[in-house]
Short mmCIF file of C-alpha atoms and ligand atoms in Angstrom, two decimals:
data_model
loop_
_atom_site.label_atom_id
_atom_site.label_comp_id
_atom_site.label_asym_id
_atom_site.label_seq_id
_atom_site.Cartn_x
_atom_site.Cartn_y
_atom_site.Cartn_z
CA UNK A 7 103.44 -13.99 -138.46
CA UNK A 8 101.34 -12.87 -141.25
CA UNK A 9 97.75 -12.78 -141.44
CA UNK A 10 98.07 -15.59 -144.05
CA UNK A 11 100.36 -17.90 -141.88
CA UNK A 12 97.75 -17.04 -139.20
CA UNK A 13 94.64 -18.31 -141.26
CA UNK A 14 97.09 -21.74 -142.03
CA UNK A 15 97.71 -22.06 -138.51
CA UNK A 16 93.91 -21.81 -137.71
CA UNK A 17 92.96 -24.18 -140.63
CA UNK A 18 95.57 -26.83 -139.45
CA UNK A 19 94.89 -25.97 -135.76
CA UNK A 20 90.94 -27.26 -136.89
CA UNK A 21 91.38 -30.12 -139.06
CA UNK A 22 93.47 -31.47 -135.80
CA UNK A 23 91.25 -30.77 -133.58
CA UNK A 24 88.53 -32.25 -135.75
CA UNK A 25 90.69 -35.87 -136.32
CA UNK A 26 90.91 -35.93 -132.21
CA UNK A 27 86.99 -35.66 -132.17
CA UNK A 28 86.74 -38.34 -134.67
CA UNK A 29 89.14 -40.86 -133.13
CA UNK A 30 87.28 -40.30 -129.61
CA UNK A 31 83.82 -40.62 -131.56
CA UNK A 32 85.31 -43.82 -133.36
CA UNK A 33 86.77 -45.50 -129.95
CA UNK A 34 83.62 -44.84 -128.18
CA UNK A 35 81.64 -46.44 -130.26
CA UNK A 36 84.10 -49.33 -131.27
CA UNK A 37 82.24 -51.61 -128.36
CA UNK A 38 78.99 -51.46 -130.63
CA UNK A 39 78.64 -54.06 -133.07
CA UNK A 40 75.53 -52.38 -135.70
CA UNK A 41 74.56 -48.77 -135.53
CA UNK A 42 71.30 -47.98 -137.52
CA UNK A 43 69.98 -44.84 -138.96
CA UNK A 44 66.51 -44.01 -138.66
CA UNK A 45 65.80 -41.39 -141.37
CA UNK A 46 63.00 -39.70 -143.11
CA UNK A 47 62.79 -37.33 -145.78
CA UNK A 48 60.29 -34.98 -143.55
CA UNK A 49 58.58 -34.96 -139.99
CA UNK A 50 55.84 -36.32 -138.79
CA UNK A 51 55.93 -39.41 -140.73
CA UNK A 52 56.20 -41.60 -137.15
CA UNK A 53 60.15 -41.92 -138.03
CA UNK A 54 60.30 -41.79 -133.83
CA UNK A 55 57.46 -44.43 -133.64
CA UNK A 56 59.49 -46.55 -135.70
CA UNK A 57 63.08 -45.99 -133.73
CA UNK A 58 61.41 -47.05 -130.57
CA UNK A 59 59.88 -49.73 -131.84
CA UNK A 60 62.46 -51.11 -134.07
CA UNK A 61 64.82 -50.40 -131.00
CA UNK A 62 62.34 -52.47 -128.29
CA UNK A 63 61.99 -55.59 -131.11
CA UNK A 64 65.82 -56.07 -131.68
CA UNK A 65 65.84 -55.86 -127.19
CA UNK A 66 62.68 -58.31 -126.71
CA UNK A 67 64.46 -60.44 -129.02
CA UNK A 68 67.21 -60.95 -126.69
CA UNK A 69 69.73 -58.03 -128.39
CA UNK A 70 71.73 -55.58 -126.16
CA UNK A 71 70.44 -52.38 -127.97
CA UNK A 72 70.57 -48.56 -127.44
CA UNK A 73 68.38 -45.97 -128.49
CA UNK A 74 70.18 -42.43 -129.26
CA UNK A 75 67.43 -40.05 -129.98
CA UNK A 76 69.47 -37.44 -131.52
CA UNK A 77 66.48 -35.25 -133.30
CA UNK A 78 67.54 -31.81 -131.94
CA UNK A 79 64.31 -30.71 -133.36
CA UNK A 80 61.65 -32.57 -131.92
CA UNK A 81 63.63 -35.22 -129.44
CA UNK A 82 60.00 -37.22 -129.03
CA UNK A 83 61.60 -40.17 -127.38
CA UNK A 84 61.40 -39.84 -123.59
CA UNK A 85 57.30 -39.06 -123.86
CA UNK A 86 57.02 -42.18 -126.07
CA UNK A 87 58.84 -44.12 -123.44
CA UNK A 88 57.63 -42.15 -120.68
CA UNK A 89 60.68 -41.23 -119.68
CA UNK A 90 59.79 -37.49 -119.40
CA UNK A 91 60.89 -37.21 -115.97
CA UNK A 92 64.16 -39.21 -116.17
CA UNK A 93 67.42 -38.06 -114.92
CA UNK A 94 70.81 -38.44 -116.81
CA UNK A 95 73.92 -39.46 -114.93
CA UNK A 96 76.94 -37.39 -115.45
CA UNK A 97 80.75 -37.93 -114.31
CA UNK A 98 82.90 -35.70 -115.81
CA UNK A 99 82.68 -35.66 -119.37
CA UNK A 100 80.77 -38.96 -119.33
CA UNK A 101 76.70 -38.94 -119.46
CA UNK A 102 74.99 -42.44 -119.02
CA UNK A 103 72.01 -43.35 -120.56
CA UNK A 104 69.26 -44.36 -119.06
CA UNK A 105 68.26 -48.17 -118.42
CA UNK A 106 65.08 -48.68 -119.80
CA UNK A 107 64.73 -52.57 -119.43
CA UNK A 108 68.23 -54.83 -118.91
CA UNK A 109 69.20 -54.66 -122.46
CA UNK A 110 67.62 -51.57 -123.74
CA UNK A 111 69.52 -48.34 -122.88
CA UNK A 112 68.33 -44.82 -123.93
CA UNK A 113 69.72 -41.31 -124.86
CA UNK A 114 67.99 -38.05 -126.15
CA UNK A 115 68.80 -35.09 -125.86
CA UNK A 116 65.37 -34.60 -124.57
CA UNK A 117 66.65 -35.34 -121.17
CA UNK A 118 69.07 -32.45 -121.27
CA UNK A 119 65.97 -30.34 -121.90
CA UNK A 120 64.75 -28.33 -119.27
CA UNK A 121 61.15 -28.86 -119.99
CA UNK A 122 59.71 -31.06 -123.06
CA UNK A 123 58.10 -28.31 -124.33
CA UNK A 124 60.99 -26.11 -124.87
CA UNK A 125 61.65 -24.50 -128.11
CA UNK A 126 65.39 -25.44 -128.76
CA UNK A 127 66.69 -22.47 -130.82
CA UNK A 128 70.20 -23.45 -131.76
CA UNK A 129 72.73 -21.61 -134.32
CA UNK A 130 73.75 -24.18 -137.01
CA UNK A 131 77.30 -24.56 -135.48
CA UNK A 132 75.56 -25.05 -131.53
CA UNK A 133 73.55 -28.30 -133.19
CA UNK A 134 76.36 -29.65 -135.01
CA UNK A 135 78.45 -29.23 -131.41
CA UNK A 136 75.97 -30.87 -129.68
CA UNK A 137 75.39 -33.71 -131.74
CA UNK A 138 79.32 -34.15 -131.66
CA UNK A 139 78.89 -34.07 -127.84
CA UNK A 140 76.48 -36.79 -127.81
CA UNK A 141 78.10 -39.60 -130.04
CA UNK A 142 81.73 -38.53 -128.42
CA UNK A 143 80.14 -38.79 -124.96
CA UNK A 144 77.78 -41.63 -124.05
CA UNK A 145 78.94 -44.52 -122.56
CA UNK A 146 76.53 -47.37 -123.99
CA UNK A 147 79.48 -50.38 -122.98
CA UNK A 148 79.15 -53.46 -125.46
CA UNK A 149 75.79 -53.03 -127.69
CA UNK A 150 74.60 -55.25 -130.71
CA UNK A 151 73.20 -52.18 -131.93
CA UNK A 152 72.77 -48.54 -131.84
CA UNK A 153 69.58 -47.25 -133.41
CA UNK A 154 69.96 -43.56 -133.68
CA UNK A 155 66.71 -41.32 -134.21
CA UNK A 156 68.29 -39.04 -136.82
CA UNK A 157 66.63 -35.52 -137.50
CA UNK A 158 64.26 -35.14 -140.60
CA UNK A 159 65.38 -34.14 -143.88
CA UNK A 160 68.23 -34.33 -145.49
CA UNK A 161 70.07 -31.20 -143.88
CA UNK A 162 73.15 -30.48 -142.55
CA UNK A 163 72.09 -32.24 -138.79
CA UNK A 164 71.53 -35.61 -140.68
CA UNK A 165 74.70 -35.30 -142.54
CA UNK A 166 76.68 -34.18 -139.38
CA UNK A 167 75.54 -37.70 -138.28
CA UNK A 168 76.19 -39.85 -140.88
CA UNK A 169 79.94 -38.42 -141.58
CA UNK A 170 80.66 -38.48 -137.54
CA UNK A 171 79.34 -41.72 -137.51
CA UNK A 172 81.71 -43.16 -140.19
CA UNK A 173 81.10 -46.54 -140.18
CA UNK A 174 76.91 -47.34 -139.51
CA UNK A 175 75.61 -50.67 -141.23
CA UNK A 176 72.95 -48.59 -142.77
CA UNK A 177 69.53 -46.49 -142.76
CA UNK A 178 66.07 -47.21 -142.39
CA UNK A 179 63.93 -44.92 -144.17
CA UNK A 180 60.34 -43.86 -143.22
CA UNK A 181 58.03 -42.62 -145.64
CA UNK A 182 54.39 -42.39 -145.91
CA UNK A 183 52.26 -43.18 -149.19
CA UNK A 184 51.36 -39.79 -150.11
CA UNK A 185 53.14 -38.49 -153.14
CA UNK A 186 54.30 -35.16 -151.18
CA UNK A 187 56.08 -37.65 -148.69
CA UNK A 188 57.40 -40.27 -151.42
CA UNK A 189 59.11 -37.17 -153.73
CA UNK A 190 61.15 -36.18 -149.99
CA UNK A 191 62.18 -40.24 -149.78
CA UNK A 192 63.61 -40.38 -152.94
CA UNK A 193 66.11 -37.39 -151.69
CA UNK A 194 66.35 -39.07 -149.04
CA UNK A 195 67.48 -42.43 -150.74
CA UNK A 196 69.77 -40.05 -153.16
CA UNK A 197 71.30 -38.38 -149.59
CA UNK A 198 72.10 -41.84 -148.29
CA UNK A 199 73.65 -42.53 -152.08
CA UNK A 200 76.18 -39.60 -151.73
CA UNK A 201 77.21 -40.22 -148.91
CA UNK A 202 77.69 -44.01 -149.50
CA UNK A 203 75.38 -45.18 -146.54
CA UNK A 204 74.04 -48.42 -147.44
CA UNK A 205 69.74 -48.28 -147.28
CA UNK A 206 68.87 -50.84 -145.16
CA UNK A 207 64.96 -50.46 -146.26
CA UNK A 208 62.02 -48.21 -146.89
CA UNK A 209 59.55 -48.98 -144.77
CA UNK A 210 55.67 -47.22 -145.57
CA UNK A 211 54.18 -46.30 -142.13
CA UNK A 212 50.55 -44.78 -142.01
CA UNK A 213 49.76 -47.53 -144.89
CA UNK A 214 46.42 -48.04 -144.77
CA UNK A 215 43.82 -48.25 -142.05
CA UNK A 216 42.10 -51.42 -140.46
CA UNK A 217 38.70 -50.68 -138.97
CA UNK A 218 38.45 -52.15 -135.14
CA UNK A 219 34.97 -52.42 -135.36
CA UNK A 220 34.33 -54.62 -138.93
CA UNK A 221 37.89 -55.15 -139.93
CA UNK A 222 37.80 -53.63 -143.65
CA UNK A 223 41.08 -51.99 -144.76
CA UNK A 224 40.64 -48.22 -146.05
CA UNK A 225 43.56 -46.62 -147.67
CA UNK A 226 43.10 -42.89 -145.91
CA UNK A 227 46.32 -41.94 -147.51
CA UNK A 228 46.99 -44.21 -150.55
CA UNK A 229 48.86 -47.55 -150.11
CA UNK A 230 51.47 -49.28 -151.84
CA UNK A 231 53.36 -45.98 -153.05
CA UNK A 232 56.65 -46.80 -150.69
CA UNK A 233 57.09 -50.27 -152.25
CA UNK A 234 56.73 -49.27 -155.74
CA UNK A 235 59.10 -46.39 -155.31
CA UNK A 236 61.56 -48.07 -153.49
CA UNK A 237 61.63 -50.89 -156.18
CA UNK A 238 61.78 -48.17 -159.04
CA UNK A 239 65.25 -46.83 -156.76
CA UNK A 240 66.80 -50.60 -156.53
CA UNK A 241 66.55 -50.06 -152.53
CA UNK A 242 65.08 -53.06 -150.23
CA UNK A 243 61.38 -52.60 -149.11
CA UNK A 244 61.41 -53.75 -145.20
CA UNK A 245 57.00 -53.58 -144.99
CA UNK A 246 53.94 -51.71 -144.50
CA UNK A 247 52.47 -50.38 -140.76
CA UNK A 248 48.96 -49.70 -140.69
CA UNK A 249 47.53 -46.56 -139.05
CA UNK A 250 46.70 -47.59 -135.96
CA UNK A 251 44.87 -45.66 -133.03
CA UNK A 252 46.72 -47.89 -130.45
CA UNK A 253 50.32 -46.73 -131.70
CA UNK A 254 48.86 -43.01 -131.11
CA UNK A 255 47.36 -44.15 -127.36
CA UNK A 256 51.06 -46.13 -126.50
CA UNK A 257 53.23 -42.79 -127.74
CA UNK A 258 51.30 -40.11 -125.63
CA UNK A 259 50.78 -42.68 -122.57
CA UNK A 260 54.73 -43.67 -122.92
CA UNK A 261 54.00 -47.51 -123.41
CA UNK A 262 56.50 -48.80 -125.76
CA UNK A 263 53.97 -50.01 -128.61
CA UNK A 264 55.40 -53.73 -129.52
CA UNK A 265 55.58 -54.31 -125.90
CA UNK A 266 51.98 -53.83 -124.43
CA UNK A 267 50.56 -54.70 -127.60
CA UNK A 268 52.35 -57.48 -128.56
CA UNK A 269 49.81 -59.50 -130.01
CA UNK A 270 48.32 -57.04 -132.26
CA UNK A 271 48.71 -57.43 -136.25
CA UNK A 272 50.40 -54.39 -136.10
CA UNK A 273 53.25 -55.53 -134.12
CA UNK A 274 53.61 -58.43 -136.28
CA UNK A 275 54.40 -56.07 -138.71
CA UNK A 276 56.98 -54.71 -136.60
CA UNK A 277 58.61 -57.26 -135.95
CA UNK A 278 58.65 -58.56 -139.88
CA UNK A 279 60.25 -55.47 -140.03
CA UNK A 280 62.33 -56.05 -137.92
CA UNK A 281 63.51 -59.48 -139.14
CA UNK A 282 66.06 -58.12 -141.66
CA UNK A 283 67.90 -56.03 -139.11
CA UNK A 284 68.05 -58.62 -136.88
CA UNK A 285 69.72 -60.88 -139.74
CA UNK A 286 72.67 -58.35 -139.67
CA UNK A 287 73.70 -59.48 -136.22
CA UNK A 288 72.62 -63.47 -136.33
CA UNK A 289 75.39 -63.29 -139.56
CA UNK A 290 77.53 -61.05 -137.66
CA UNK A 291 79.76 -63.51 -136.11
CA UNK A 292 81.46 -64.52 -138.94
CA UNK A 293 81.27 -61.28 -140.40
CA UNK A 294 83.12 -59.38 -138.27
CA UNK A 295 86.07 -61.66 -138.19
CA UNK A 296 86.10 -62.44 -141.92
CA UNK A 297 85.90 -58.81 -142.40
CA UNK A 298 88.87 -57.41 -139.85
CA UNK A 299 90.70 -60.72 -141.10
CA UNK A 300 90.64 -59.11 -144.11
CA UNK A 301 91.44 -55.18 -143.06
CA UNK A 302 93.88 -56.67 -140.81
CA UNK A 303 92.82 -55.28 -137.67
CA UNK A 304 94.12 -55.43 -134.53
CA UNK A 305 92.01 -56.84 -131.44
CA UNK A 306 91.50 -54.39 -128.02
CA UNK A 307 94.90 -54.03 -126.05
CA UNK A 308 93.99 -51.47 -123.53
CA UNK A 309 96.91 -50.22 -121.25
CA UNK A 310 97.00 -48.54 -117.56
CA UNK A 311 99.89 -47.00 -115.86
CA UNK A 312 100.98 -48.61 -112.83
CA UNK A 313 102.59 -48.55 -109.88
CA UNK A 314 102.30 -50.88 -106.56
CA UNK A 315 99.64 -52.97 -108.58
CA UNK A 316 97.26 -49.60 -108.80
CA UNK A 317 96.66 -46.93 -111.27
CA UNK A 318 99.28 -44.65 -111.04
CA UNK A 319 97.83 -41.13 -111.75
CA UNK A 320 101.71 -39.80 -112.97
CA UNK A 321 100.71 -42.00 -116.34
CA UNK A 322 104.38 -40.02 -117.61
CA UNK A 323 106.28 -41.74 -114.16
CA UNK A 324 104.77 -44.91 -113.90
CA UNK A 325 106.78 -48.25 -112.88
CA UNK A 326 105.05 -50.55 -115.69
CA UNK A 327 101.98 -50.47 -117.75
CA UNK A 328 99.74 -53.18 -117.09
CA UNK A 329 99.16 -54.63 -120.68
CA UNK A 330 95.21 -56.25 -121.19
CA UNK A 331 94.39 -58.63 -124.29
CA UNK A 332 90.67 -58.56 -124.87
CA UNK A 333 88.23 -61.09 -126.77
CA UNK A 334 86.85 -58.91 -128.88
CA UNK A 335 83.29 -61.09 -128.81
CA UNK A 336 83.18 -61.90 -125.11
CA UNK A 337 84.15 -58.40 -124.05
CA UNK A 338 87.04 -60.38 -121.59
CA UNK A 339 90.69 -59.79 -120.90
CA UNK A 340 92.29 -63.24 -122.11
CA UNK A 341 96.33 -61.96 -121.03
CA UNK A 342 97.82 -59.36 -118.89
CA UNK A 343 101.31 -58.74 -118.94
CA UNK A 344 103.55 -55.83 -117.37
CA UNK A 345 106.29 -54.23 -119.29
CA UNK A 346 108.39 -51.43 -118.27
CA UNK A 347 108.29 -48.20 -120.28
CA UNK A 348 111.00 -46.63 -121.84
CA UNK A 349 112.48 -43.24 -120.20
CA UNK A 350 110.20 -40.26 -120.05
CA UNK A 351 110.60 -37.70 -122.42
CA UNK A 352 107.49 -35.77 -124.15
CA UNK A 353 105.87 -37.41 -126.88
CA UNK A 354 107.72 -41.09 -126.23
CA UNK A 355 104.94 -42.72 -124.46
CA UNK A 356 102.53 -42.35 -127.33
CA UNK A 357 104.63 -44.01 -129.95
CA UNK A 358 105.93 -46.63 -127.98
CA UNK A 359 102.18 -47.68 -126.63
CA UNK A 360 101.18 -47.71 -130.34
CA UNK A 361 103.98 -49.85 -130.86
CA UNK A 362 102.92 -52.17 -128.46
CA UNK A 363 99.67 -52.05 -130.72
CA UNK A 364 97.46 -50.40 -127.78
CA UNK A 365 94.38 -49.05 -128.80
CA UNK A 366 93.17 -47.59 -125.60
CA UNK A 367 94.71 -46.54 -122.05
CA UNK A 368 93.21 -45.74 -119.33
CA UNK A 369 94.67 -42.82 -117.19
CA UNK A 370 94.42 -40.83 -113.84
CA UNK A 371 95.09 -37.90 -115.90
CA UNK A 372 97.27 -36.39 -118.47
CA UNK A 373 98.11 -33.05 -120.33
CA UNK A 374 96.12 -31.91 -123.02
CA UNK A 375 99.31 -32.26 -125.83
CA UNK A 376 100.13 -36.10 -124.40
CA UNK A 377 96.07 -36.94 -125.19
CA UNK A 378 96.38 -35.56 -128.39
CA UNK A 379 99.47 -37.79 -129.50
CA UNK A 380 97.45 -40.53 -127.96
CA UNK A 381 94.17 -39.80 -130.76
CA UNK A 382 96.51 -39.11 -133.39
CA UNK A 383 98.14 -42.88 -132.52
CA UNK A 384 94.58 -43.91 -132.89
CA UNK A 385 94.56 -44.85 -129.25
CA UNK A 386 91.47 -44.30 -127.17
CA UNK A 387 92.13 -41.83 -123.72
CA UNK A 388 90.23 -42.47 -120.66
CA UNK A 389 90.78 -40.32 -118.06
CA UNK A 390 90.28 -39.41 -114.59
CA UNK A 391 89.81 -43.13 -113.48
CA UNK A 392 90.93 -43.86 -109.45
CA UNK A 393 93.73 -45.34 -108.12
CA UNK A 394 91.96 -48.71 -108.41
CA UNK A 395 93.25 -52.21 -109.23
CA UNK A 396 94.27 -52.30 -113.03
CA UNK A 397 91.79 -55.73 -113.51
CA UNK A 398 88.95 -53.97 -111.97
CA UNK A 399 89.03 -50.62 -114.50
CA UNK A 400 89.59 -52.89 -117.38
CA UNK A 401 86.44 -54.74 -115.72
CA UNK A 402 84.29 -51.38 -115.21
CA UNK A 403 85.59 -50.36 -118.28
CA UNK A 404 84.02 -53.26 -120.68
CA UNK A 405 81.04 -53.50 -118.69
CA UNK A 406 80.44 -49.78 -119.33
CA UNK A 407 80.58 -48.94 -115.93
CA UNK A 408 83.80 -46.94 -115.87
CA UNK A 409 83.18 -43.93 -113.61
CA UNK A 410 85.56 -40.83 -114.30
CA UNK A 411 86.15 -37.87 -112.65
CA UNK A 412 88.44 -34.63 -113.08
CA UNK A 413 91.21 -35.03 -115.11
CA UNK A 414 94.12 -35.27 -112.20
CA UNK A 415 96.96 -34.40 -114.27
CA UNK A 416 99.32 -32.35 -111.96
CA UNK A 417 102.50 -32.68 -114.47
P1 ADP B 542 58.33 -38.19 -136.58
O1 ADP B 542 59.41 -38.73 -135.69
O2 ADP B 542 58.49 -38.63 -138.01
O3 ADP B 542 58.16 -36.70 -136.47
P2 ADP B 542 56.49 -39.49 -134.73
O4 ADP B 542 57.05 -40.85 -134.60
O5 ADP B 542 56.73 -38.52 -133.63
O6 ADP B 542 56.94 -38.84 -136.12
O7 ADP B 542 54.93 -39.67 -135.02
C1 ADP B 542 54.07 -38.56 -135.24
C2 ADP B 542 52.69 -38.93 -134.70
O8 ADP B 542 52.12 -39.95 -135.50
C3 ADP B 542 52.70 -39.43 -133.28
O9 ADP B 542 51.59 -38.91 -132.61
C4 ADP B 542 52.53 -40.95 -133.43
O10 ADP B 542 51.84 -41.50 -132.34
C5 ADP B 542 51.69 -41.04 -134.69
N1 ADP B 542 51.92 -42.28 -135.46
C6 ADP B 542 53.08 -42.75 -135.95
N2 ADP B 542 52.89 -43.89 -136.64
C7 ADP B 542 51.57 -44.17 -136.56
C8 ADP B 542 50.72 -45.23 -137.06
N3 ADP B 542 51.20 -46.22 -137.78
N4 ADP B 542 49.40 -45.17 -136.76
C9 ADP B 542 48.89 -44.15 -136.04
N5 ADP B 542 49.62 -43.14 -135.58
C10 ADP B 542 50.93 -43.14 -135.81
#
């Protein structure tokens, strides 16, 4: 082979390996109905502050949200939670975020951190792995949305996010009103432009300051300075939060802020802010089926190799597949139905599932050539499930409570 065949290989060998990533990302994240960017142009502007907060408004309002703190830099959300000394779950390849209240999950990569006050000194490509490893590997179940706390700046981490992410409703931008901050929005707003991700808002945080004592509103830093600029870009302007000592006391003492101080002005402002976002999903309904009416797309089928009415872990030898029809909206099988396979022979199983437009199959285990025929069929590979009933996978599996193990493959 020569070296030029070799560097082909290796290039072709890549962009593979890179469409397998994607399809896993994509089927991950397919049970998730909104996933939100929370950007800024720099740190320190309380983009954080707002992720939480935005994240516990959409949950108090009765949403099923997650919270996927993702800043490799500065991963602030367990302390303003106070879930410093939280443990993640792992099974296999699988980590489980933590349940904050019944519908508000969380993930940062804090919680991988030994200590919080670890400096994290990563090599570009480490970051960009990791931040793969975290959108291809939490298992959030069915969410109305995903509000990801997105590194500062307008770097290559950001951008790693928004391309993996593909398909996120939009971003939320945090600025403050000093010039220095507005000058590293409008990049932002430009980033976001490239890279065709709809801005959901600019919202100006640290926007003004309302004495305790007497009530009169100082502008410390300026006020006003988001709105303009954001109506000068043609971008929406979601609303002003004031400085407020209380958000500082809530973040170091890890009490979500809207929550314990939800009758403050300053939560109202939250959660006008929050209005909009919540819009996307009240509208979603129709949305969603106008829009995959339109793009054609096919509903869940998921499909698990059987044999005496259990998973059978030879997914190549199985007697049938048990077939599952899911409501998309209701996250429940509405059909099963067994068919038999055709003979085994390598890559036939693959093809033949796609034909039967499956999207996902869940497997005792399987060879690491069969699972990528499955991504590149656009169907979703779980593996290392038990030998359990095929109804009560399918079951674990919508609820998000799918446990894995090793991949058992021993063809
Ligand atoms: P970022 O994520 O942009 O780096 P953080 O959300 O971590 O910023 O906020 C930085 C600091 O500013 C924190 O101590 C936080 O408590 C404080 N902060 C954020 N917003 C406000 C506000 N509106 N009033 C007072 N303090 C705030």
């Amino acid at each position: 082979m020569t070296e030029k065949t070799k560097f082909a290989n290796a290039d072709e060998d890549q962009k593979r390996q890179l469409q397998v990533e994607q399809t896993q990302i994509r089927n991950r994240l397919q049970q998730i109905k909104h996933k939100i960017l929370v950007l800024s142009g720099k740190g320190g502007v309380g983009k954080s502050t707002v992720a939480v907060n935005l994240a516990m408004s959409l949950a108090l309002a009765g949403k099923n949200v997650g919270l996927l703190d993702i800043d490799i830099h500065g991963p602030s959300v367990p302390k303003i939670l106070g879930l410093e000394k939280e443990i993640v779950q792992i099974t296999g390849n699988t980590l489980f975020p933590v349940e904050m209240t019944e519908n508000l999950k969380v993930m940062s990569i804090g919680f991988l951190l030994r200590q919080s006050d670890d400096a994290v000194i990563w090599r570009g490509p480490m970051k960009y792995q990791m931040i793969k490893q975290f959108l291809k590997d939490v298992q959030w179940g069915t969410l109305d949305f995903l509000i990801v706390d997105s590194p500062p700046g307008t770097g290559d981490e950001p951008l790693a996010i928004v391309q993996l992410l593909e398909d996120a409703d939009g971003a939320v931008i945090v600025t403050t009103p000093q010039e220095v901050a507005l000058s590293d929005v409008r990049k932002c707003i430009s980033f976001c432009s490239v890279l065709k991700l709809s801005v959901l808002g600019v919202l100006e945080n640290m926007s003004g300051f309302i004495c305790p004592k007497c009530g009169e509103e100082t502008d410390i830093f300026k006020s006003g300075g988001g709105e303009i600029m954001a109506r000068q870009m043609g971008v929406p302007f979601l609303g002003r939060i004031p400085i407020d000592p209380q958000i500082v006391q809530s973040c170091d003492s890890g009490k979500p802020f809207v929550f314990h101080y939800n009758q403050s002005q300053t939560a109202k402002a939250f959660e006008n802010i929050s209005a909009p976002i919540l819009e996307l999903d009240n509208n979603a309904h129709e949305l969603v089926e106008t829009q995959s009416l339109i793009k054609g797309d096919k509903k869940m089928r998921i499909a698990i190799p059987v044999a005496q009415d259990r998973l059978c872990p030879h997914f190549g030898h199985c007697d049938q597949f048990a077939i599952f029809d899911i409501d998309d909206n209701l996250k429940k099988v509405i059909n099963r139905n067994d068919i038999t396979p055709p003979a085994h022979e390598p890559g036939v199983l693959p093809k033949w599932l796609h034909e039967q437009n499956v999207n996902v199959i869940i497997a005792g285990g399987m060879g690491q050539r069969a699972q990528q025929l499955f991504t590149q069929n656009n169907i979703e590979v779980v593996i290392g499930a038990t030998t359990s009933s095929p109804e009560e996978l399918v079951s674990a599996y919508l609820g998000g409570t799918l446990e894995t193990g090793d991949n058992i493959c021993d063809h």
